[in-house]
Short mmCIF file of C-alpha atoms in Angstrom, two decimals:
data_model
loop_
_atom_site.label_atom_id
_atom_site.label_comp_id
_atom_site.label_asym_id
_atom_site.label_seq_id
_atom_site.Cartn_x
_atom_site.Cartn_y
_atom_site.Cartn_z
CA MET W 1 37.19 -4.49 -112.39
CA SER W 2 35.72 -8.20 -111.57
CA VAL W 3 32.47 -8.51 -111.16
CA LEU W 4 31.27 -10.26 -107.92
CA LYS W 5 27.37 -11.60 -107.96
CA ILE W 6 26.63 -12.09 -104.48
CA ALA W 7 22.81 -14.23 -103.29
CA THR W 8 21.89 -13.28 -99.73
CA ALA W 9 18.98 -15.69 -97.87
CA GLY W 10 18.45 -15.85 -93.99
CA SER W 11 14.98 -16.08 -91.73
CA VAL W 12 12.51 -13.28 -91.30
CA ASP W 13 14.40 -10.87 -89.12
CA ASP W 14 17.96 -12.29 -89.42
CA GLY W 15 18.69 -9.02 -90.44
CA LYS W 16 19.82 -9.29 -94.35
CA SER W 17 18.56 -5.73 -95.49
CA THR W 18 20.80 -4.40 -92.50
CA LEU W 19 23.60 -6.12 -92.85
CA ILE W 20 23.42 -5.15 -96.89
CA GLY W 21 22.73 -1.33 -95.66
CA ARG W 22 25.87 -1.65 -93.66
CA LEU W 23 28.16 -2.49 -96.44
CA LEU W 24 26.69 0.47 -98.33
CA TYR W 25 27.56 2.96 -95.87
CA ASP W 26 30.58 1.40 -95.22
CA THR W 27 31.94 1.18 -98.83
CA LYS W 28 30.13 5.19 -98.86
CA SER W 29 27.22 3.69 -101.65
CA LEU W 30 24.56 5.52 -99.92
CA THR W 31 23.67 8.68 -101.80
CA ASP W 32 23.55 11.75 -99.80
CA ASP W 33 19.80 12.05 -100.03
CA LYS W 34 19.60 8.29 -99.07
CA LEU W 35 21.42 8.73 -95.92
CA GLU W 36 19.07 11.60 -94.48
CA ALA W 37 16.02 9.86 -95.55
CA ILE W 38 17.29 7.11 -93.22
CA LYS W 39 18.18 8.98 -90.60
CA THR W 40 15.26 10.76 -91.18
CA SER W 41 12.81 7.78 -90.89
CA SER W 42 15.21 5.98 -87.90
CA LYS W 43 14.73 8.97 -85.78
CA LYS W 44 11.35 9.15 -86.44
CA LYS W 45 10.91 5.34 -85.31
CA GLY W 46 13.10 6.73 -82.18
CA TYR W 47 16.29 4.36 -83.16
CA ASP W 48 19.33 6.33 -81.84
CA TYR W 49 21.27 4.03 -84.25
CA LEU W 50 20.60 4.02 -88.29
CA ASP W 51 18.35 1.27 -89.86
CA PHE W 52 19.83 0.40 -92.54
CA SER W 53 17.14 -1.84 -93.62
CA LEU W 54 15.63 0.97 -95.60
CA ALA W 55 18.85 1.07 -98.01
CA THR W 56 17.58 -2.20 -99.51
CA ASP W 57 13.92 -2.56 -98.84
CA GLY W 58 12.40 -0.79 -101.60
CA LEU W 59 8.45 -1.88 -102.23
CA VAL W 60 5.74 0.02 -99.76
CA ALA W 61 4.36 -3.22 -98.34
CA GLU W 62 7.70 -4.21 -97.78
CA ARG W 63 8.82 -1.14 -95.85
CA GLU W 64 5.49 -1.00 -93.63
CA GLN W 65 6.22 -4.84 -92.92
CA GLY W 66 9.74 -4.40 -92.33
CA ILE W 67 10.39 -7.71 -94.36
CA THR W 68 12.15 -8.74 -97.38
CA ILE W 69 9.04 -9.96 -100.35
CA ASP W 70 10.44 -9.57 -103.62
CA VAL W 71 14.43 -9.56 -104.99
CA ALA W 72 16.02 -6.46 -104.60
CA HIS W 73 19.53 -6.20 -106.96
CA ILE W 74 21.75 -3.95 -104.95
CA TYR W 75 24.96 -2.05 -107.02
CA PHE W 76 27.98 -1.00 -105.79
CA SER W 77 31.66 -0.83 -106.30
CA THR W 78 35.00 -1.05 -104.39
CA GLU W 79 38.96 0.09 -105.83
CA THR W 80 39.15 -2.81 -106.45
CA ARG W 81 35.88 -4.93 -107.21
CA SER W 82 31.90 -4.17 -108.47
CA TYR W 83 29.20 -5.59 -106.73
CA ILE W 84 26.03 -6.62 -107.53
CA ILE W 85 23.97 -8.27 -104.04
CA ALA W 86 20.75 -10.36 -104.77
CA ASP W 87 18.68 -9.57 -101.58
CA THR W 88 16.36 -12.45 -100.96
CA PRO W 89 13.03 -12.64 -98.91
CA GLY W 90 13.53 -15.75 -96.60
CA HIS W 91 9.76 -16.42 -96.68
CA ILE W 92 9.13 -20.19 -97.62
CA GLU W 93 6.38 -18.95 -99.71
CA TYR W 94 8.69 -16.81 -101.64
CA THR W 95 10.79 -19.85 -102.73
CA ARG W 96 10.86 -19.20 -105.98
CA ASN W 97 12.00 -15.60 -105.62
CA MET W 98 15.06 -16.56 -103.62
CA VAL W 99 16.65 -19.42 -106.24
CA THR W 100 15.94 -16.87 -108.99
CA GLY W 101 18.14 -14.61 -107.35
CA ALA W 102 21.05 -17.19 -106.39
CA SER W 103 21.10 -19.12 -110.11
CA THR W 104 23.72 -16.45 -111.17
CA SER W 105 25.06 -16.04 -108.10
CA GLN W 106 28.99 -16.74 -107.24
CA ALA W 107 28.81 -16.37 -103.73
CA SER W 108 25.94 -16.26 -101.19
CA ILE W 109 25.32 -14.61 -97.22
CA ILE W 110 23.74 -17.21 -95.22
CA LEU W 111 22.93 -15.33 -91.96
CA ILE W 112 21.65 -17.11 -89.34
CA ASP W 113 20.54 -15.25 -85.89
CA ALA W 114 23.13 -15.98 -82.83
CA ARG W 115 20.13 -16.19 -80.72
CA LYS W 116 17.99 -19.23 -82.76
CA GLY W 117 20.89 -21.19 -84.15
CA VAL W 118 20.14 -22.89 -87.25
CA ILE W 119 16.76 -23.73 -87.85
CA GLU W 120 14.40 -24.94 -90.69
CA GLN W 121 14.79 -22.70 -93.23
CA THR W 122 18.74 -22.71 -93.09
CA TYR W 123 18.10 -25.65 -94.41
CA ARG W 124 15.97 -24.42 -96.70
CA HIS W 125 18.53 -21.70 -97.93
CA PHE W 126 21.72 -24.78 -97.77
CA PHE W 127 19.94 -26.49 -99.83
CA ILE W 128 18.82 -24.34 -102.65
CA ASN W 129 22.54 -23.10 -102.82
CA ASN W 130 23.74 -26.83 -102.66
CA LEU W 131 21.15 -27.19 -105.60
CA LEU W 132 22.46 -24.66 -107.72
CA ARG W 133 26.37 -24.84 -106.71
CA VAL W 134 27.44 -21.75 -105.71
CA LYS W 135 30.48 -22.51 -104.74
CA HIS W 136 31.18 -19.62 -102.17
CA ILE W 137 29.05 -19.69 -98.74
CA ILE W 138 29.97 -17.39 -96.33
CA VAL W 139 27.75 -17.98 -93.05
CA ALA W 140 26.85 -15.04 -91.27
CA ILE W 141 26.02 -15.36 -87.76
CA ASN W 142 24.33 -12.46 -87.09
CA LYS W 143 22.88 -10.30 -84.45
CA MET W 144 25.88 -11.44 -82.10
CA ASP W 145 25.42 -8.03 -79.55
CA LEU W 146 22.27 -9.69 -78.31
CA VAL W 147 24.42 -13.09 -77.34
CA ASN W 148 26.87 -10.79 -75.44
CA TYR W 149 29.38 -11.78 -78.22
CA SER W 150 29.65 -15.20 -76.93
CA GLU W 151 32.45 -17.48 -78.46
CA GLU W 152 30.84 -20.42 -77.68
CA ILE W 153 27.33 -19.70 -78.89
CA PHE W 154 29.37 -19.04 -81.94
CA ASN W 155 31.56 -22.29 -81.88
CA ARG W 156 28.04 -24.26 -81.51
CA ILE W 157 26.11 -22.76 -84.46
CA LYS W 158 29.62 -23.49 -86.65
CA THR W 159 29.17 -27.23 -85.15
CA GLU W 160 25.18 -27.16 -85.98
CA PHE W 161 25.89 -26.29 -89.73
CA ASN W 162 28.53 -28.10 -90.38
CA LYS W 163 26.78 -31.01 -89.66
CA LEU W 164 24.29 -29.48 -92.45
CA ASN W 165 26.77 -29.48 -94.92
CA SER W 166 27.78 -33.31 -93.93
CA GLN W 167 24.99 -34.16 -96.13
CA SER W 168 26.33 -31.52 -98.85
CA ASP W 169 27.19 -33.46 -102.63
CA PHE W 170 28.85 -30.16 -103.66
CA ALA W 171 32.20 -31.09 -102.59
CA GLU W 172 33.94 -27.86 -104.42
CA GLN W 173 32.00 -25.48 -101.85
CA GLN W 174 33.20 -23.18 -99.62
CA ILE W 175 32.36 -22.30 -95.89
CA THR W 176 33.65 -19.83 -93.36
CA PHE W 177 31.82 -18.76 -90.38
CA ILE W 178 31.81 -14.98 -90.01
CA PRO W 179 30.58 -13.47 -86.39
CA VAL W 180 29.11 -10.22 -87.08
CA SER W 181 26.39 -7.40 -85.68
CA ALA W 182 24.73 -6.24 -88.68
CA LEU W 183 23.84 -3.17 -86.44
CA TYR W 184 26.32 -1.71 -85.82
CA GLY W 185 29.27 -2.63 -88.39
CA TYR W 186 30.65 -5.15 -86.10
CA ASN W 187 32.96 -7.64 -88.41
CA VAL W 188 31.49 -6.01 -91.79
CA ALA W 189 33.95 -3.84 -92.96
CA GLN W 190 35.83 -3.22 -89.54
CA LEU W 191 37.08 -6.39 -86.91
CA SER W 192 35.51 -5.47 -83.81
CA GLU W 193 37.72 -5.27 -80.47
CA LYS W 194 34.48 -7.09 -79.02
CA MET W 195 35.31 -9.73 -80.54
CA ASN W 196 38.80 -9.89 -79.88
CA TRP W 197 38.52 -14.04 -79.82
CA TYR W 198 38.00 -14.18 -83.42
CA GLN W 199 41.08 -14.09 -85.71
CA GLY W 200 39.08 -14.59 -89.26
CA GLU W 201 38.52 -11.99 -91.99
CA THR W 202 35.66 -9.63 -92.32
CA ILE W 203 33.22 -9.88 -94.91
CA LEU W 204 33.68 -7.63 -96.83
CA TYR W 205 38.01 -7.99 -96.99
CA HIS W 206 36.34 -11.40 -97.29
CA LEU W 207 34.25 -10.78 -100.03
CA GLU W 208 36.93 -8.15 -102.16
CA ASN W 209 39.41 -11.10 -101.98
CA LEU W 210 37.28 -14.45 -103.44
CA LYS W 211 38.92 -15.93 -106.33
CA LEU W 212 36.91 -16.32 -108.77
CA ASP W 213 36.73 -19.50 -111.55
CA ASP W 214 37.33 -18.80 -115.07
CA SER W 215 33.58 -18.40 -116.46
CA ASN W 216 35.01 -19.69 -119.62
CA SER W 217 34.26 -23.45 -119.00
CA GLU W 218 35.50 -26.19 -121.88
CA GLU W 219 32.25 -26.42 -122.91
CA ALA W 220 32.22 -24.35 -126.13
CA ARG W 221 28.83 -23.59 -127.02
CA PHE W 222 27.37 -20.99 -129.62
CA PRO W 223 23.99 -21.22 -129.63
CA VAL W 224 22.60 -19.82 -133.38
CA GLN W 225 20.33 -16.77 -132.94
CA ASN W 226 19.95 -15.10 -136.82
CA VAL W 227 21.62 -15.76 -139.72
CA ILE W 228 23.47 -12.80 -141.48
CA ARG W 229 22.90 -12.72 -145.41
CA PRO W 230 23.61 -8.46 -146.22
CA MET W 231 22.77 -9.52 -149.56
CA SER W 232 24.84 -6.17 -150.85
CA ASP W 233 27.20 -6.07 -153.79
CA GLU W 234 29.92 -5.61 -151.33
CA HIS W 235 29.26 -8.63 -149.65
CA HIS W 236 26.83 -10.42 -151.98
CA ASP W 237 28.80 -14.10 -150.57
CA PHE W 238 28.60 -13.56 -146.97
CA ARG W 239 26.82 -15.73 -144.96
CA GLY W 240 27.85 -14.93 -140.62
CA TYR W 241 25.67 -16.78 -138.00
CA GLY W 242 24.92 -14.56 -135.25
CA GLY W 243 24.74 -15.50 -131.67
CA ARG W 244 25.90 -15.21 -127.79
CA VAL W 245 28.91 -17.23 -126.36
CA ALA W 246 27.21 -19.31 -123.54
CA GLY W 247 30.17 -21.21 -122.96
CA GLY W 248 34.32 -21.65 -124.00
CA VAL W 249 36.53 -20.23 -126.16
CA PHE W 250 36.13 -20.27 -129.84
CA LYS W 251 38.92 -19.41 -132.52
CA PRO W 252 39.70 -18.82 -135.97
CA GLY W 253 40.66 -21.80 -136.89
CA ASP W 254 38.89 -24.36 -134.15
CA LYS W 255 37.47 -28.05 -135.57
CA VAL W 256 33.53 -27.22 -135.12
CA THR W 257 30.37 -29.27 -135.00
CA VAL W 258 27.37 -28.30 -135.55
CA LEU W 259 24.07 -30.01 -134.46
CA PRO W 260 21.44 -31.62 -134.53
CA THR W 261 23.48 -32.45 -138.20
CA GLY W 262 26.57 -33.66 -137.01
CA LEU W 263 28.00 -31.33 -139.99
CA THR W 264 31.54 -30.42 -139.43
CA SER W 265 33.63 -27.43 -140.54
CA THR W 266 36.43 -25.10 -139.18
CA ILE W 267 36.17 -21.42 -138.27
CA LYS W 268 36.80 -18.79 -140.75
CA THR W 269 36.10 -16.05 -139.30
CA ILE W 270 35.11 -14.38 -135.84
CA GLU W 271 33.52 -10.93 -135.76
CA LEU W 272 32.03 -7.83 -134.49
CA PHE W 273 30.45 -5.08 -136.28
CA ASP W 274 33.52 -4.46 -138.71
CA LYS W 275 36.25 -6.14 -136.46
CA LYS W 276 37.34 -9.21 -136.54
CA LEU W 277 38.51 -11.09 -133.49
CA GLU W 278 40.89 -13.50 -132.53
CA LYS W 279 38.41 -15.33 -129.72
CA ALA W 280 35.26 -15.09 -128.17
CA TYR W 281 34.07 -15.99 -125.21
CA PRO W 282 30.97 -15.59 -122.73
CA PRO W 283 28.95 -13.23 -123.04
CA MET W 284 29.91 -12.20 -125.70
CA SER W 285 27.78 -11.38 -128.77
CA VAL W 286 28.97 -12.11 -132.23
CA THR W 287 29.19 -13.17 -135.86
CA MET W 288 30.38 -16.35 -136.92
CA THR W 289 31.73 -17.44 -140.21
CA LEU W 290 32.97 -21.06 -141.53
CA GLU W 291 35.06 -22.28 -143.91
CA ASP W 292 32.21 -24.04 -145.66
CA ASP W 293 28.58 -24.16 -146.53
CA ILE W 294 27.23 -25.32 -144.24
CA ASN W 295 22.91 -25.16 -143.62
CA LEU W 296 22.28 -23.74 -140.51
CA SER W 297 19.54 -21.44 -138.65
CA ARG W 298 18.03 -20.57 -135.56
CA GLY W 299 18.16 -22.66 -132.56
CA ASP W 300 20.84 -24.29 -133.86
CA MET W 301 24.48 -24.81 -132.09
CA ILE W 302 27.77 -25.03 -132.62
CA VAL W 303 30.34 -26.45 -130.92
CA ARG W 304 33.53 -27.52 -130.94
CA GLY W 305 33.87 -31.04 -132.98
CA ASP W 306 36.01 -32.62 -129.68
CA ASN W 307 34.02 -31.54 -126.68
CA GLN W 308 30.32 -31.82 -127.65
CA PRO W 309 27.02 -31.64 -124.95
CA GLU W 310 24.44 -34.80 -124.95
CA VAL W 311 21.70 -34.84 -127.68
CA THR W 312 18.57 -36.27 -126.11
CA GLN W 313 15.22 -36.09 -126.57
CA ASP W 314 14.21 -37.47 -122.50
CA ILE W 315 15.80 -35.25 -119.50
CA GLU W 316 15.77 -36.13 -115.90
CA MET W 317 16.39 -32.73 -114.49
CA MET W 318 15.65 -30.33 -110.55
CA VAL W 319 13.09 -27.92 -111.34
CA CYS W 320 11.52 -24.92 -108.91
CA TRP W 321 7.85 -24.99 -109.35
CA MET W 322 7.50 -20.75 -110.28
CA ASP W 323 3.70 -20.80 -111.77
CA ASP W 324 0.39 -21.13 -109.08
CA LYS W 325 -0.56 -23.87 -110.78
CA PRO W 326 0.95 -26.80 -110.25
CA LEU W 327 2.52 -29.12 -112.54
CA GLN W 328 0.93 -31.79 -114.23
CA LEU W 329 2.09 -34.71 -114.64
CA ASN W 330 1.31 -36.05 -118.71
CA GLY W 331 0.68 -32.53 -119.22
CA LEU W 332 2.34 -31.01 -121.75
CA TYR W 333 4.60 -27.18 -121.80
CA ALA W 334 6.76 -25.60 -123.76
CA ILE W 335 10.23 -25.56 -123.34
CA LYS W 336 13.18 -22.62 -123.95
CA HIS W 337 16.32 -23.49 -125.14
CA THR W 338 18.81 -21.50 -126.29
CA THR W 339 17.50 -19.49 -129.17
CA ARG W 340 14.53 -21.33 -129.50
CA GLU W 341 11.36 -22.83 -128.23
CA ALA W 342 10.32 -26.98 -128.12
CA ARG W 343 7.12 -28.33 -126.32
CA CYS W 344 8.26 -31.12 -124.38
CA LYS W 345 5.41 -33.64 -121.55
CA ILE W 346 5.99 -34.26 -117.95
CA VAL W 347 6.83 -38.47 -118.21
CA ASP W 348 7.42 -39.01 -114.44
CA ILE W 349 7.73 -36.77 -111.23
CA LYS W 350 10.36 -39.01 -109.40
CA TYR W 351 10.09 -37.56 -106.29
CA LYS W 352 9.45 -34.20 -104.03
CA VAL W 353 11.83 -32.72 -101.76
CA ASP W 354 11.26 -31.74 -98.23
CA VAL W 355 13.91 -28.29 -98.18
CA ASN W 356 13.06 -28.31 -94.26
CA THR W 357 14.86 -31.28 -94.05
CA LEU W 358 16.26 -31.93 -96.70
CA SER W 359 14.00 -35.68 -97.21
CA ARG W 360 12.83 -37.12 -100.05
CA LEU W 361 9.02 -37.44 -100.64
CA GLU W 362 8.74 -40.40 -103.12
CA GLU W 363 5.42 -40.55 -102.93
CA GLU W 364 4.70 -36.98 -103.50
CA ASN W 365 2.91 -36.07 -106.87
CA ASN W 366 1.65 -32.63 -106.35
CA VAL W 367 3.97 -30.07 -107.30
CA GLY W 368 3.18 -26.42 -106.49
CA LYS W 369 4.51 -23.68 -106.36
CA ASN W 370 7.88 -22.71 -104.73
CA ASP W 371 8.03 -26.57 -104.49
CA ILE W 372 11.07 -28.07 -106.05
CA ALA W 373 11.21 -31.54 -107.76
CA ARG W 374 12.93 -34.39 -109.76
CA ILE W 375 10.65 -34.84 -113.11
CA THR W 376 11.90 -36.10 -116.46
CA ILE W 377 10.61 -34.42 -119.72
CA ARG W 378 9.74 -35.93 -123.43
CA SER W 379 10.27 -32.87 -125.64
CA THR W 380 9.57 -32.72 -129.61
CA GLN W 381 12.85 -32.49 -130.80
CA PRO W 382 16.12 -33.35 -129.15
CA LEU W 383 18.03 -30.55 -127.08
CA TYR W 384 21.55 -30.42 -126.28
CA ILE W 385 22.75 -30.13 -122.70
CA ASP W 386 25.16 -30.42 -119.70
CA LYS W 387 24.98 -30.65 -116.63
CA TYR W 388 24.81 -28.31 -114.38
CA ARG W 389 27.54 -28.28 -112.34
#
């Protein structure tokens, strides 16, 4: 069964938690005690409906304020697919949380309040999904029940969002617009007669039928985590290299190059415990042996000879700064790279991004918590890098 990782995004009170709660309810993923707690709490608040936002807002502060602060990961399954939803906060001060949630997602649901249309937060959320190359975007225009299920309003917001999308540099991104009322479940799992002018899919049907890309990229990358030498009589001459496949597919017989030395060899075996495998791919953790006795150590990388990463000490990158202390130009930092750590220096801050307008602030060098900026670093040792996309 395939797994689909989804991030949610939207402004405060756009209904992210309610939408997720409704998905859980409609897929019968809420436990009896959780559903009973939602019924009791909704009744205490005087609601004549079930407040499904209570299904996801886990922190006490969230429940008290009725907002999302932390990144909550919600798990549920249908007969055809398993899902992991990162319910991310909408406030600007929690941008780093949203980046974290979207960084591993294959799809994203951006909610827009039908009464408000495209707002600054929409720019921010679209930019982050675009930056992180999330391919499948569902724009859920929510609270249609509060605008009398107006097709005109839906089309106006769709046009506004498409103007925003015209600024995208990610041509592979696929955007789907769905009018919904998360509160009542309209067009979430079931199509609603209230919006019979809409001839598209429900959110759940769309998620169920998304065609996911094969994660086995052409870039075969195997960072070495450990050199395995049992030093026993039975395996006296055994030398294996343990690690987790980060990209691509490796097979016995493949011609490979070892970085940083550039030495070449051939994969002799790929092993998992007492089994010998025909191939290894992400995210498998395996042991490789090579035909030649090459000096490898932790932090080195095995790649296919015909497809190698760039090896450099100078890297230009986009960063979302997550620390309370601002990023320091010329500052020295530790950088985690595959299975090792290196040191690096911030040699240039090219520009900061105003995520509300998508403009570049080229004279702005103050990069604080939640800011996104393009910088250049120089590392103390060569790193093996690929383009993020």
